[in-house]
Short mmCIF file of C-alpha atoms in Angstrom, two decimals:
data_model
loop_
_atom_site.label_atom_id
_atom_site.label_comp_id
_atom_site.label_asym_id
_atom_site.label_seq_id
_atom_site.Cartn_x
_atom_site.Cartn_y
_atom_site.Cartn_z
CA UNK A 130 0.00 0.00 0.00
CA UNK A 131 1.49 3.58 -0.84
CA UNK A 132 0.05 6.70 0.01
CA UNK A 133 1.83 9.85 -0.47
CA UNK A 134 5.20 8.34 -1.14
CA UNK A 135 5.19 6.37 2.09
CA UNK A 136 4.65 2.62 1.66
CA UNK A 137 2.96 0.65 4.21
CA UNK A 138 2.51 -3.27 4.81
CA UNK A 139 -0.64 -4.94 4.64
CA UNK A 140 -2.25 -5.63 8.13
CA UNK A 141 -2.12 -9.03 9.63
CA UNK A 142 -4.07 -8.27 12.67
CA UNK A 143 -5.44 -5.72 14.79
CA UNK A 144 -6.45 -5.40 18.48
CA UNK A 145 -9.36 -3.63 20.07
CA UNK A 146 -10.00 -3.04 23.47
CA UNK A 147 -14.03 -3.73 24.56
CA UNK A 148 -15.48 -0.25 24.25
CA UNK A 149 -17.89 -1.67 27.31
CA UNK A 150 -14.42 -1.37 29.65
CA UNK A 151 -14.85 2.25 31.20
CA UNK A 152 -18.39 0.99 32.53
CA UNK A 153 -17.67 -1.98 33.53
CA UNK A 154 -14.94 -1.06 35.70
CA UNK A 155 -17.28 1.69 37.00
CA UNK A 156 -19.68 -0.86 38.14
CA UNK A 157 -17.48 -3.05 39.39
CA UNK A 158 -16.18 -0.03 41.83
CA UNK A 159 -19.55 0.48 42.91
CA UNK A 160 -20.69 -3.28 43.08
CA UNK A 161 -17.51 -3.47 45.37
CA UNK A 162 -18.40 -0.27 47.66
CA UNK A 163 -21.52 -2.03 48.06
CA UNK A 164 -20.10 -5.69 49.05
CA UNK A 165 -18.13 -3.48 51.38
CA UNK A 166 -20.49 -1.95 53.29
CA UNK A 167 -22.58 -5.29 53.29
CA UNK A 168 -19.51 -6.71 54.83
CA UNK A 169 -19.16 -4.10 57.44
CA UNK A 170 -22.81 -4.06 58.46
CA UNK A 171 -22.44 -7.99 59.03
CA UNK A 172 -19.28 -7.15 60.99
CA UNK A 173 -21.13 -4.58 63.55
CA UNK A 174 -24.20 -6.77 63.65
CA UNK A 175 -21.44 -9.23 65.34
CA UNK A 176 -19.96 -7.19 67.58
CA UNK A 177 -22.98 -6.02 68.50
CA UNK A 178 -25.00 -9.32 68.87
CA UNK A 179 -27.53 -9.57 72.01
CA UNK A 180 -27.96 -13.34 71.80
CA UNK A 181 -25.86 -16.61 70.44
CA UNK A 182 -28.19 -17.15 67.57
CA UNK A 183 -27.98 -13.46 66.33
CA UNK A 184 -24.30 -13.88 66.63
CA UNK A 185 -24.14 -17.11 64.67
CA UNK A 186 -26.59 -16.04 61.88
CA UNK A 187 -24.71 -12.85 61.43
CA UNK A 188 -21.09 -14.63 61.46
CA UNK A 189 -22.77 -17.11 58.91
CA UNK A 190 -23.81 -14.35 56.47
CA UNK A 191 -20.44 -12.64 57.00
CA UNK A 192 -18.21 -15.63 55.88
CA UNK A 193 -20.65 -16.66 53.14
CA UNK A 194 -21.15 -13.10 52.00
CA UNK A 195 -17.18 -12.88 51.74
CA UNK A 196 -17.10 -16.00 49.82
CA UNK A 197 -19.34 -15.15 47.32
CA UNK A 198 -17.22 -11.46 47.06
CA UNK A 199 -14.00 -13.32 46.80
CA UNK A 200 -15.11 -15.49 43.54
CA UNK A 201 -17.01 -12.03 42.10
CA UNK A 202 -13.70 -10.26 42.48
CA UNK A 203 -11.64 -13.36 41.22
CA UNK A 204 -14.10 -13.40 37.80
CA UNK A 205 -13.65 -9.40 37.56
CA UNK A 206 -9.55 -9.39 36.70
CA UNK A 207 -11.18 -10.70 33.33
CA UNK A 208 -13.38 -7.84 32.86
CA UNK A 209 -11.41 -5.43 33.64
CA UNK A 210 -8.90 -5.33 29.89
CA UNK A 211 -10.94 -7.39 27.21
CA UNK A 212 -9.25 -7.69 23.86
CA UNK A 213 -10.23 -8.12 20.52
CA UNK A 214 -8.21 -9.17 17.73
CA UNK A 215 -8.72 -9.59 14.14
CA UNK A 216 -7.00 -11.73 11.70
CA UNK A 217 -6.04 -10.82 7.99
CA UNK A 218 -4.98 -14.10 6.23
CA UNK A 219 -5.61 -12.71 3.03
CA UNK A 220 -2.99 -10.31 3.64
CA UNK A 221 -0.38 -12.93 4.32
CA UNK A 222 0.79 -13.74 1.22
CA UNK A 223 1.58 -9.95 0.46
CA UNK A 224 4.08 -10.11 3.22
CA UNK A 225 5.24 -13.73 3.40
CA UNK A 226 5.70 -15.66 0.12
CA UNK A 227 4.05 -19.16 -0.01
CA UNK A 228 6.92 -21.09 -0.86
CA UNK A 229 8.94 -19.06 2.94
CA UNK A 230 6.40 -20.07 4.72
CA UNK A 231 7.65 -21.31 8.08
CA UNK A 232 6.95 -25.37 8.64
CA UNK A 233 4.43 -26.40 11.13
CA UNK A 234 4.74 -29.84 13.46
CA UNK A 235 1.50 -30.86 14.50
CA UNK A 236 1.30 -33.08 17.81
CA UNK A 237 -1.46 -35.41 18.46
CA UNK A 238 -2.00 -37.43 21.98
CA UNK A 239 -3.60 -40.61 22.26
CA UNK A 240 -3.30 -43.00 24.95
CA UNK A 241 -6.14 -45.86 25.08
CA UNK A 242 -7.92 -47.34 21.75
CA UNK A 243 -10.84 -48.18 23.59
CA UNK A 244 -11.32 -44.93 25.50
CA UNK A 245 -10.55 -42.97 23.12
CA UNK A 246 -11.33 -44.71 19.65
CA UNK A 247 -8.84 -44.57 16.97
CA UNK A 248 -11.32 -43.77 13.96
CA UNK A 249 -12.06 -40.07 16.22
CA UNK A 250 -8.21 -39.85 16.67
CA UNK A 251 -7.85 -40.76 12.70
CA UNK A 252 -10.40 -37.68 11.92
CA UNK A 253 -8.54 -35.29 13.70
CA UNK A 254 -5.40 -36.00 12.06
CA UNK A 255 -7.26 -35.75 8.67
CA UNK A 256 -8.54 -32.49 9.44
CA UNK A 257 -5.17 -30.83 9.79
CA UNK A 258 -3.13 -32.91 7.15
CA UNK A 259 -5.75 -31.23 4.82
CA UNK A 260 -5.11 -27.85 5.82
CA UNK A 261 -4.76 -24.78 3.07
CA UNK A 262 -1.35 -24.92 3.55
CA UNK A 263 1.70 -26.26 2.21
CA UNK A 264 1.78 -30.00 1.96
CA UNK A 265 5.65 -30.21 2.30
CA UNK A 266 5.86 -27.88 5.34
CA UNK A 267 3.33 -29.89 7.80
CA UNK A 268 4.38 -33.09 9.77
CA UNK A 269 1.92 -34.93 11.90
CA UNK A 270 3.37 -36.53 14.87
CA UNK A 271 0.53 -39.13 16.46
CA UNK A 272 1.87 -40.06 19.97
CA UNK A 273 -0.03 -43.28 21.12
CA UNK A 274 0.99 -43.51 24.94
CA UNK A 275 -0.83 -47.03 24.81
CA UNK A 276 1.25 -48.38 22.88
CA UNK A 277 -1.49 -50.22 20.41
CA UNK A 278 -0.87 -51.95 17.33
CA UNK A 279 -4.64 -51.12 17.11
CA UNK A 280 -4.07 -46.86 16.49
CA UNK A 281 -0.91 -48.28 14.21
CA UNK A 282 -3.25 -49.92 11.70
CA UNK A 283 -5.87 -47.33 12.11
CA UNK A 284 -3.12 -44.86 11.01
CA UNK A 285 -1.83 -46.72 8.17
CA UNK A 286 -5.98 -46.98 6.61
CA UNK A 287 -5.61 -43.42 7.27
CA UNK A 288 -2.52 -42.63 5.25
CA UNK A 289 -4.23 -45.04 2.65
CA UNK A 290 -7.53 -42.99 2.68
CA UNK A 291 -5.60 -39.52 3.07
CA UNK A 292 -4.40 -39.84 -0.51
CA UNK A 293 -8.05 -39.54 -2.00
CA UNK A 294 -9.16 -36.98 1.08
CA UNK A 295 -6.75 -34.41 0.62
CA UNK A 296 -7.24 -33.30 -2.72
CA UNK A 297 -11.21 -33.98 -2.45
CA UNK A 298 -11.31 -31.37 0.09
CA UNK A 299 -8.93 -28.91 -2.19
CA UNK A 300 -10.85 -29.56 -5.25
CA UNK A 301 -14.35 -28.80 -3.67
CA UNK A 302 -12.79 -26.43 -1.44
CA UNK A 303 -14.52 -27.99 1.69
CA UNK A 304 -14.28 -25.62 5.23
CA UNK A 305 -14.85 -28.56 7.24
CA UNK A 306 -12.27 -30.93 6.56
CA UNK A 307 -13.05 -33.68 9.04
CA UNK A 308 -14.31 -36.76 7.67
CA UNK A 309 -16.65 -37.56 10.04
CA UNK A 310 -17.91 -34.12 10.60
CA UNK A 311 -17.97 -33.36 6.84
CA UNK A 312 -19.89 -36.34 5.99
CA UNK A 313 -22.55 -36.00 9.38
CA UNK A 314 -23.52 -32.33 8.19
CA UNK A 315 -25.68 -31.39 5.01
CA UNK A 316 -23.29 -31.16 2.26
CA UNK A 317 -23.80 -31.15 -1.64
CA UNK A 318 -24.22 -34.52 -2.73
CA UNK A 319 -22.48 -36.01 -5.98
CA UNK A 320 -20.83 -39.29 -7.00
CA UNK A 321 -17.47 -38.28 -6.37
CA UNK A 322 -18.83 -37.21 -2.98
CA UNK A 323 -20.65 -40.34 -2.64
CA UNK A 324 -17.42 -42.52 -3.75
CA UNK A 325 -15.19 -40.62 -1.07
CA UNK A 326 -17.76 -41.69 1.50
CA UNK A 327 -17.73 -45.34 0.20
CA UNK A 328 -14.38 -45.06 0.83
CA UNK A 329 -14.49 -43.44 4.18
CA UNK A 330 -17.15 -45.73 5.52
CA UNK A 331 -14.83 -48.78 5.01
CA UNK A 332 -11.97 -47.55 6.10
CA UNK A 333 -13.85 -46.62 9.61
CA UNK A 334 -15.55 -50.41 9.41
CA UNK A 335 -11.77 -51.84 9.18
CA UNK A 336 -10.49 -50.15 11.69
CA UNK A 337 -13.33 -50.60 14.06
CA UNK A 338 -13.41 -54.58 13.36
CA UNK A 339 -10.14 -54.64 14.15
CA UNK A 340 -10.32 -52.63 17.13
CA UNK A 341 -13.19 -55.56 18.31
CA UNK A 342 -11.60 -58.07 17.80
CA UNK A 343 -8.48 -56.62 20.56
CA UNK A 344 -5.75 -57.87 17.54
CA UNK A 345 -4.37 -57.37 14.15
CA UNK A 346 -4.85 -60.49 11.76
CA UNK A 347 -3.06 -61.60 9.08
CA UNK A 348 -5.72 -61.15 6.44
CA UNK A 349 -5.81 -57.37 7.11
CA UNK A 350 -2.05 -56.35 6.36
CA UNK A 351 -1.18 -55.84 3.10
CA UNK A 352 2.39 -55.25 2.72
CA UNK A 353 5.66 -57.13 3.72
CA UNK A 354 6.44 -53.07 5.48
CA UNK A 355 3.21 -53.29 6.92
CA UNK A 356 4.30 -57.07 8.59
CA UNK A 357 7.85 -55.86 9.33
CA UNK A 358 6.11 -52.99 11.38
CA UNK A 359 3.53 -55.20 13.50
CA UNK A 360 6.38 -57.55 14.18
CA UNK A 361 7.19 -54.90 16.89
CA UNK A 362 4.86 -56.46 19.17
CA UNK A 363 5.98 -59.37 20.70
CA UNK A 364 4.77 -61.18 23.42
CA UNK A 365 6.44 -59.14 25.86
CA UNK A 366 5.61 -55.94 24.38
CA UNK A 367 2.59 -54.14 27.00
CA UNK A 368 1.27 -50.56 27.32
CA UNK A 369 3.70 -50.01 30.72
CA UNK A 370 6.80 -52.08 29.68
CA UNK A 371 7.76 -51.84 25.44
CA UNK A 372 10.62 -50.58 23.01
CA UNK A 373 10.18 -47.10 21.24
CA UNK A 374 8.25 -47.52 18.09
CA UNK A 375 8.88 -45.14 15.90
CA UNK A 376 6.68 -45.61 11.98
CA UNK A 377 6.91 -43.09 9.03
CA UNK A 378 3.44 -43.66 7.31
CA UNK A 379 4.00 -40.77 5.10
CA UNK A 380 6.88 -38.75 3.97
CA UNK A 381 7.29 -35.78 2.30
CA UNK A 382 8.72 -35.88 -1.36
CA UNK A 383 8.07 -39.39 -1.55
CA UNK A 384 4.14 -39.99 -1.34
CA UNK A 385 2.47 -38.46 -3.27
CA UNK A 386 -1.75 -38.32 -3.15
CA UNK A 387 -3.85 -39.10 -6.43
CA UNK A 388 -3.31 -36.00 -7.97
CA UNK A 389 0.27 -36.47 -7.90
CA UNK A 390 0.57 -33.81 -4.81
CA UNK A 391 3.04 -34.08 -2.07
CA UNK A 392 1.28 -35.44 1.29
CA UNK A 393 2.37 -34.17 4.40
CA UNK A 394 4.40 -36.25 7.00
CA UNK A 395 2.79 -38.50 8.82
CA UNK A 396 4.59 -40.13 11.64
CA UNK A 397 3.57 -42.54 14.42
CA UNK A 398 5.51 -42.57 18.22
CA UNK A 399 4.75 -44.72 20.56
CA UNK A 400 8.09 -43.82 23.35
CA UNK A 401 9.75 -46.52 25.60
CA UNK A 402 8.67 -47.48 28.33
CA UNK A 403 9.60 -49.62 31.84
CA UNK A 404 8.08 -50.13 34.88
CA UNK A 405 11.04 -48.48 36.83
CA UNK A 406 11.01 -44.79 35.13
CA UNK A 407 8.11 -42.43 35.58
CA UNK A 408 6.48 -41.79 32.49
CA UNK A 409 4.54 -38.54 33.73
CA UNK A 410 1.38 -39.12 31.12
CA UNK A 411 0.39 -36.55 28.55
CA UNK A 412 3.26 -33.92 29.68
CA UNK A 413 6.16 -36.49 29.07
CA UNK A 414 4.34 -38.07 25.56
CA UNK A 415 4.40 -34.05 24.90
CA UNK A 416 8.09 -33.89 25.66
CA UNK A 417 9.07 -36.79 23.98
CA UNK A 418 7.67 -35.11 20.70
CA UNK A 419 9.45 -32.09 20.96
CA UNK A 420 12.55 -34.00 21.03
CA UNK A 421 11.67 -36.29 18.33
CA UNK A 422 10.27 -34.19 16.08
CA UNK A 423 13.37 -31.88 16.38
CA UNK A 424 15.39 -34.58 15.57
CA UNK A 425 13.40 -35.19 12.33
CA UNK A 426 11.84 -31.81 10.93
CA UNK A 427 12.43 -29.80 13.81
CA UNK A 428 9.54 -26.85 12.65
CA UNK A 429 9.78 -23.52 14.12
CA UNK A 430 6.06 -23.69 15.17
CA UNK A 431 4.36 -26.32 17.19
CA UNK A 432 0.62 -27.38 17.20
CA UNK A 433 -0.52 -29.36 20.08
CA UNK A 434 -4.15 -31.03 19.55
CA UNK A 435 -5.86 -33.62 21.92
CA UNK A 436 -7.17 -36.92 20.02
CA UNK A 437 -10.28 -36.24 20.44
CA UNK A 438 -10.92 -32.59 18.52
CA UNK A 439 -10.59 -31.67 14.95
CA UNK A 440 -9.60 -28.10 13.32
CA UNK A 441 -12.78 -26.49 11.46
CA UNK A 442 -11.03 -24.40 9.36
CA UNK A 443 -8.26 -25.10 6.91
CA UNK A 444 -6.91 -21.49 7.14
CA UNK A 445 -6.52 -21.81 11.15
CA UNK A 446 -2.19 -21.87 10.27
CA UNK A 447 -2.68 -18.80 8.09
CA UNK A 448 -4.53 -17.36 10.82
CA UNK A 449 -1.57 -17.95 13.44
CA UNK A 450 0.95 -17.04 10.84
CA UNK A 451 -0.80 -13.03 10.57
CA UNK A 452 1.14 -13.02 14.40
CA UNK A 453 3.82 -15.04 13.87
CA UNK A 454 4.86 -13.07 10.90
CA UNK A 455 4.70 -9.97 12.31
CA UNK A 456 8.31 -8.75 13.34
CA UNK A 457 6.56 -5.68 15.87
CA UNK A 458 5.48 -8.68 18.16
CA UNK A 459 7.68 -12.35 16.78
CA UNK A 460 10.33 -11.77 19.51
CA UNK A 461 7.94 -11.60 22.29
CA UNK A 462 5.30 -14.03 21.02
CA UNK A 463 5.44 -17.57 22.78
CA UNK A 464 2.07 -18.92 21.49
CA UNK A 465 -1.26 -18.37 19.84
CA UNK A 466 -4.79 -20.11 21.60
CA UNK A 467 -7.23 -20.77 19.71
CA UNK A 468 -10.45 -20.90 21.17
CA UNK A 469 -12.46 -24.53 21.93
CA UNK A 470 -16.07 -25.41 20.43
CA UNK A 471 -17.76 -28.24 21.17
CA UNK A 472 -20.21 -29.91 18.63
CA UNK A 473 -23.50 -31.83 19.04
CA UNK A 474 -24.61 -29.26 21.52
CA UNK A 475 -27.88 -28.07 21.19
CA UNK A 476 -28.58 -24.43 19.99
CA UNK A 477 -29.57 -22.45 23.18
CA UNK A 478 -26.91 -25.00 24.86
CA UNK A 479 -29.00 -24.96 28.01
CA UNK A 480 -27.23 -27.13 29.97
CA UNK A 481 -23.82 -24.74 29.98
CA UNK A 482 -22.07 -27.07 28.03
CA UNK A 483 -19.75 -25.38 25.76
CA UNK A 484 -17.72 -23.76 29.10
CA UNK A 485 -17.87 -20.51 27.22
CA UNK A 486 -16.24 -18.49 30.32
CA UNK A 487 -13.38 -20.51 30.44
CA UNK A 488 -12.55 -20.77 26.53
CA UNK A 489 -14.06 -17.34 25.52
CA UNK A 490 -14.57 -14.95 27.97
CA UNK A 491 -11.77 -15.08 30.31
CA UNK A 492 -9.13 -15.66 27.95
CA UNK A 493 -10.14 -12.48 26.22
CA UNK A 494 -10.14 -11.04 29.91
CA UNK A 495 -6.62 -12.34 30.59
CA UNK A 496 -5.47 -11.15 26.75
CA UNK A 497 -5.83 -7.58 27.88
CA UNK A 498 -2.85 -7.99 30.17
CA UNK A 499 -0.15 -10.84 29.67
CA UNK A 500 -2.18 -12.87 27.17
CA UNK A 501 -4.59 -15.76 27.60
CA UNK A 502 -3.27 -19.06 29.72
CA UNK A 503 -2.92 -22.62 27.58
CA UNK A 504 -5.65 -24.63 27.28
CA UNK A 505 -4.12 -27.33 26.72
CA UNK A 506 -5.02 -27.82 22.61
CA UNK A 507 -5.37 -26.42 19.82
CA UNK A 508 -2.35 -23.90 20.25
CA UNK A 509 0.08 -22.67 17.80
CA UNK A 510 3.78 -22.53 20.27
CA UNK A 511 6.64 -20.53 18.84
CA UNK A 512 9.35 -23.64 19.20
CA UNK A 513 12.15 -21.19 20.44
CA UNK A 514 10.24 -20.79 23.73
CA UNK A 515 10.27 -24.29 25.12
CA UNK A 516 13.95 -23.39 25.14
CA UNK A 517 14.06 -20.01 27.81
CA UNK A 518 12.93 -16.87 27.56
CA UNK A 519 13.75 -13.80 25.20
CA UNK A 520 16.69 -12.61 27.09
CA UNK A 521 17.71 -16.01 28.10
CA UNK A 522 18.91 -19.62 26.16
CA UNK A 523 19.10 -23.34 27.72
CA UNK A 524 21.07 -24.79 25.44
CA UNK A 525 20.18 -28.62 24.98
CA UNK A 526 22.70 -31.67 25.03
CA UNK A 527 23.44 -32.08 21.52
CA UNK A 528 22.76 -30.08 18.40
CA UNK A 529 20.20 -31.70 16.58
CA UNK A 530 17.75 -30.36 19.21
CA UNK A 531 18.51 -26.51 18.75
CA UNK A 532 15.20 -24.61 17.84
CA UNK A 533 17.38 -23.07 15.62
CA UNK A 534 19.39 -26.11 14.07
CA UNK A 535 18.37 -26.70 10.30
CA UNK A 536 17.07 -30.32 9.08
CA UNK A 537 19.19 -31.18 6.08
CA UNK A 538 16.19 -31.29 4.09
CA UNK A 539 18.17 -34.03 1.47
CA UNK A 540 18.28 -36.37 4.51
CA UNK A 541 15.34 -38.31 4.36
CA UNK A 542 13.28 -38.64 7.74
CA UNK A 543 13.35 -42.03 7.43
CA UNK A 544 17.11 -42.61 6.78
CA UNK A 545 19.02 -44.27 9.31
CA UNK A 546 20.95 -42.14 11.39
CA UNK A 547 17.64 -39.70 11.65
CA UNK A 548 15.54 -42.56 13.23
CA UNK A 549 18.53 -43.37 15.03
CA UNK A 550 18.98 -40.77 17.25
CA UNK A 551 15.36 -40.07 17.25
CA UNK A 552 15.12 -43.66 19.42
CA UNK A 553 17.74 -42.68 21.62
CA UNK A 554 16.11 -38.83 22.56
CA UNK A 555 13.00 -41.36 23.07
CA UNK A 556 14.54 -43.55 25.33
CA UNK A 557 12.80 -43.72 28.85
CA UNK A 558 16.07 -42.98 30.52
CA UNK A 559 17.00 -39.72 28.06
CA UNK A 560 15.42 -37.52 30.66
CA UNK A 561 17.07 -38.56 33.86
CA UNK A 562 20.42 -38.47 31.98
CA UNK A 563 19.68 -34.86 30.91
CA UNK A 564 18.33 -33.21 33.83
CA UNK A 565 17.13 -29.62 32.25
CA UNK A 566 14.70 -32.24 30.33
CA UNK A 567 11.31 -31.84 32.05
CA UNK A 568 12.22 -28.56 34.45
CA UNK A 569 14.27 -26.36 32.55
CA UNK A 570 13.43 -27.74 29.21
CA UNK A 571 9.91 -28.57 28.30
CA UNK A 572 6.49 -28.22 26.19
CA UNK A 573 4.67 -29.25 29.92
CA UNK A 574 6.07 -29.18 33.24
CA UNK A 575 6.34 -33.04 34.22
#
């Protein structure tokens, strides 16, 4: 943009502060002058009680009146500096070329196939390997805690299916690009829609047969690298005690979808574990990821999703990108939250179900000062901040694990000394060997 000889960038984003601030601050001073004197009138009906019960029903109303002020004043710090912002994807590409786009590793927990089913954790993985961004620069990293040849085989039907998916959604241009989701709501029906449905629907029945049955059979692997990988799982191997398993499904510059496009990576973890080493749940699978994945792609920006949500909108990384490219705020940015919905609610959601105050209103609130708090999912991190903060640097044990070390991009990630060292910074006892793993160094504190 130009205007009188002075050139000007696009805008990525803008913030607004809630016009509805001055007077809500204004009533919240007088709200609290009147909790205050409420307070003090219980206070010198106490001291000047006549009888026991006047004293006790006055000392009851005091503490419970205080109670109820404490959690009115605890919701206000959100009130008091609400933020708007406003994204401008379509401006990106006037500022950042396509092809410098910065790569994105996508994290995905899963821990038990039969609490949390492998076809939902499937459709969540879908739904950001067909994001409206660069094939080559996304890598899906599925973390199965359980340790389930189960969620292996669903993932492999899903690499399968993900070839015919990912260019469906690009070619109709779909918003929604969960299966499941896409294929529940009321969307234009044709035969290639139809077909992809077909497809969908027995890929789901496969994987759900299999997950009955408790096993992988013979009859449903189809390649000696399929066998090769299920071999894994001997009779030893259990969800507490196993190896690191560590499967590329899908690699970029070497598969390919059916319109001869790159697919993104698509890489299944399941870390080592014994019964003598603490394993410290989500927060160490999380940790174990970071490693890993720097090992093998090592992205400068992280996306952490739980198993059992999907994205709803395949611009959501150009939407993070309007803050991550901007070089007013990159050097103090650690991460962008993205807000939670919850489907299958009903429309006046009477029942307070979609926990708007905790994934809506306060973080707006708490956006006003030092920015919103981690939800726990769907949030873009900056990768540089698991290492310190902007004036300081914990340097990790060995290279390869730099935020700032570049992956040889000629090595392939599935070339021997990559998945080499990405078993040993999986290795149960990496973290008690390198003691800034977990406290100093960390995506969660374990």
């Amino acid at each position: 943009m130009e205007m009188e000889g002075v050139t000007t960038k696009p805008l990525l984003h803008t913030t607004r502060f809630s016009r509805r601030t001055a007077a809500n601050r204004l009533f919240a001073a007088v709200y609290a002058c009147a909790l205050f004197a409420l307070l003090y009138r219980h206070a010198f009906t106490i001291i000047h009680s006549a009888s026991l019960s006047s004293f006790s029903i006055s000392l009851s109303l005091l503490i419970s009146d205080a109670l109820l002020g404490f959690f009115w004043f605890a919701t206000q710090t959100f009130r008091l500096r609400p933020v708007y912002r406003q994204v401008f994807p379509e401006n990106l590409e006037k500022v950042v070329k396509e092809k410098d786009f910065p790569a994105i590793d996508i994290f995905i927990c899963t821990a038990d196939p039969y609490k949390e089913p492998p076809v939902r954790v499937v459709n969540t993985a879908l739904s950001v390997m067909a994001y409206d961004y660069p094939a080559e620069k996304l890598s899906v990293y599925v973390s199965d805690d359980g340790g389930s040849a189960l969620t292996l085989f669903a993932f492999m039907e899903a690499a399968k299916f993900g070839r015919h998916w990912l260019p469906f959604c690009r070619k109709k241009k779909i918003v929604e690009r969960c299966p499941d989701a896409y294929f529940r709501s009321n969307h234009p029906r044709c035969s290639e829609t139809d077909q992809i449905k077909m497809m969908y629907e027995r890929m789901k029945v496969r994987v759900e047969n299999v997950v009955e049955r408790g096993k992988v059979d013979d009859d449903d692997i189809t390649s000696e690298q399929e066998r090769q990988a299920f071999n894994q799982w001997t009779d030893k191997f259990s969800r507490h005690d196993h190896p690191t398993v560590i499967q590329v499904l899908l690699e970029v510059g070497k598969d390919k979808d059916t319109t001869e496009q790159l697919m993104p990576n698509l890489i299944y973890v399941s870390r080592q574990k014994n019964i003598f080493s603490p394993h410290h749940f989500k927060a160490g699978a999380l940790n174990v990821l970071l490693r890993i994945s720097a090992v093998m792609t090592n992205a400068p920006i992280i996306l952490t999703l739980d198993c059992d949500m999907y994205s709803n909108d395949p611009k959501t990384p150009r939407a993070a990108l309007c803050f991550f490219s901007d070089p007013n705020i990159r050097s103090k940015l650690g991460y962008v939250q993205f807000p939670q919905r919850f489907y299958g609610i009903n429309k006046d959601d009477i029942y307070a179900c979609e926990f708007k105050q905790a994934f809506q209103i306060n973080p707006m609130g708490m956006d006003g000062f030092t920015g919103p708090n981690y939800v726990g999912t769907g949030c873009f991190f900056s990768r540089r901040v698991f290492f310190g903060g902007p004036s300081s640097f914990v340097t990790p044990e060995i290279l390869e694990l730099r935020p700032d070390h570049a992956v040889d991009k000629l090595i392939q990630v599935q070339s021997q000394s990559t998945l080499a060292l990405a078993y040993h910074v999986a290795n149960c006892e990496y973290e008690k060997n390198h003691s800034d793993w977990g406290s100093k160094v960390r995506l969660l504190t374990i």
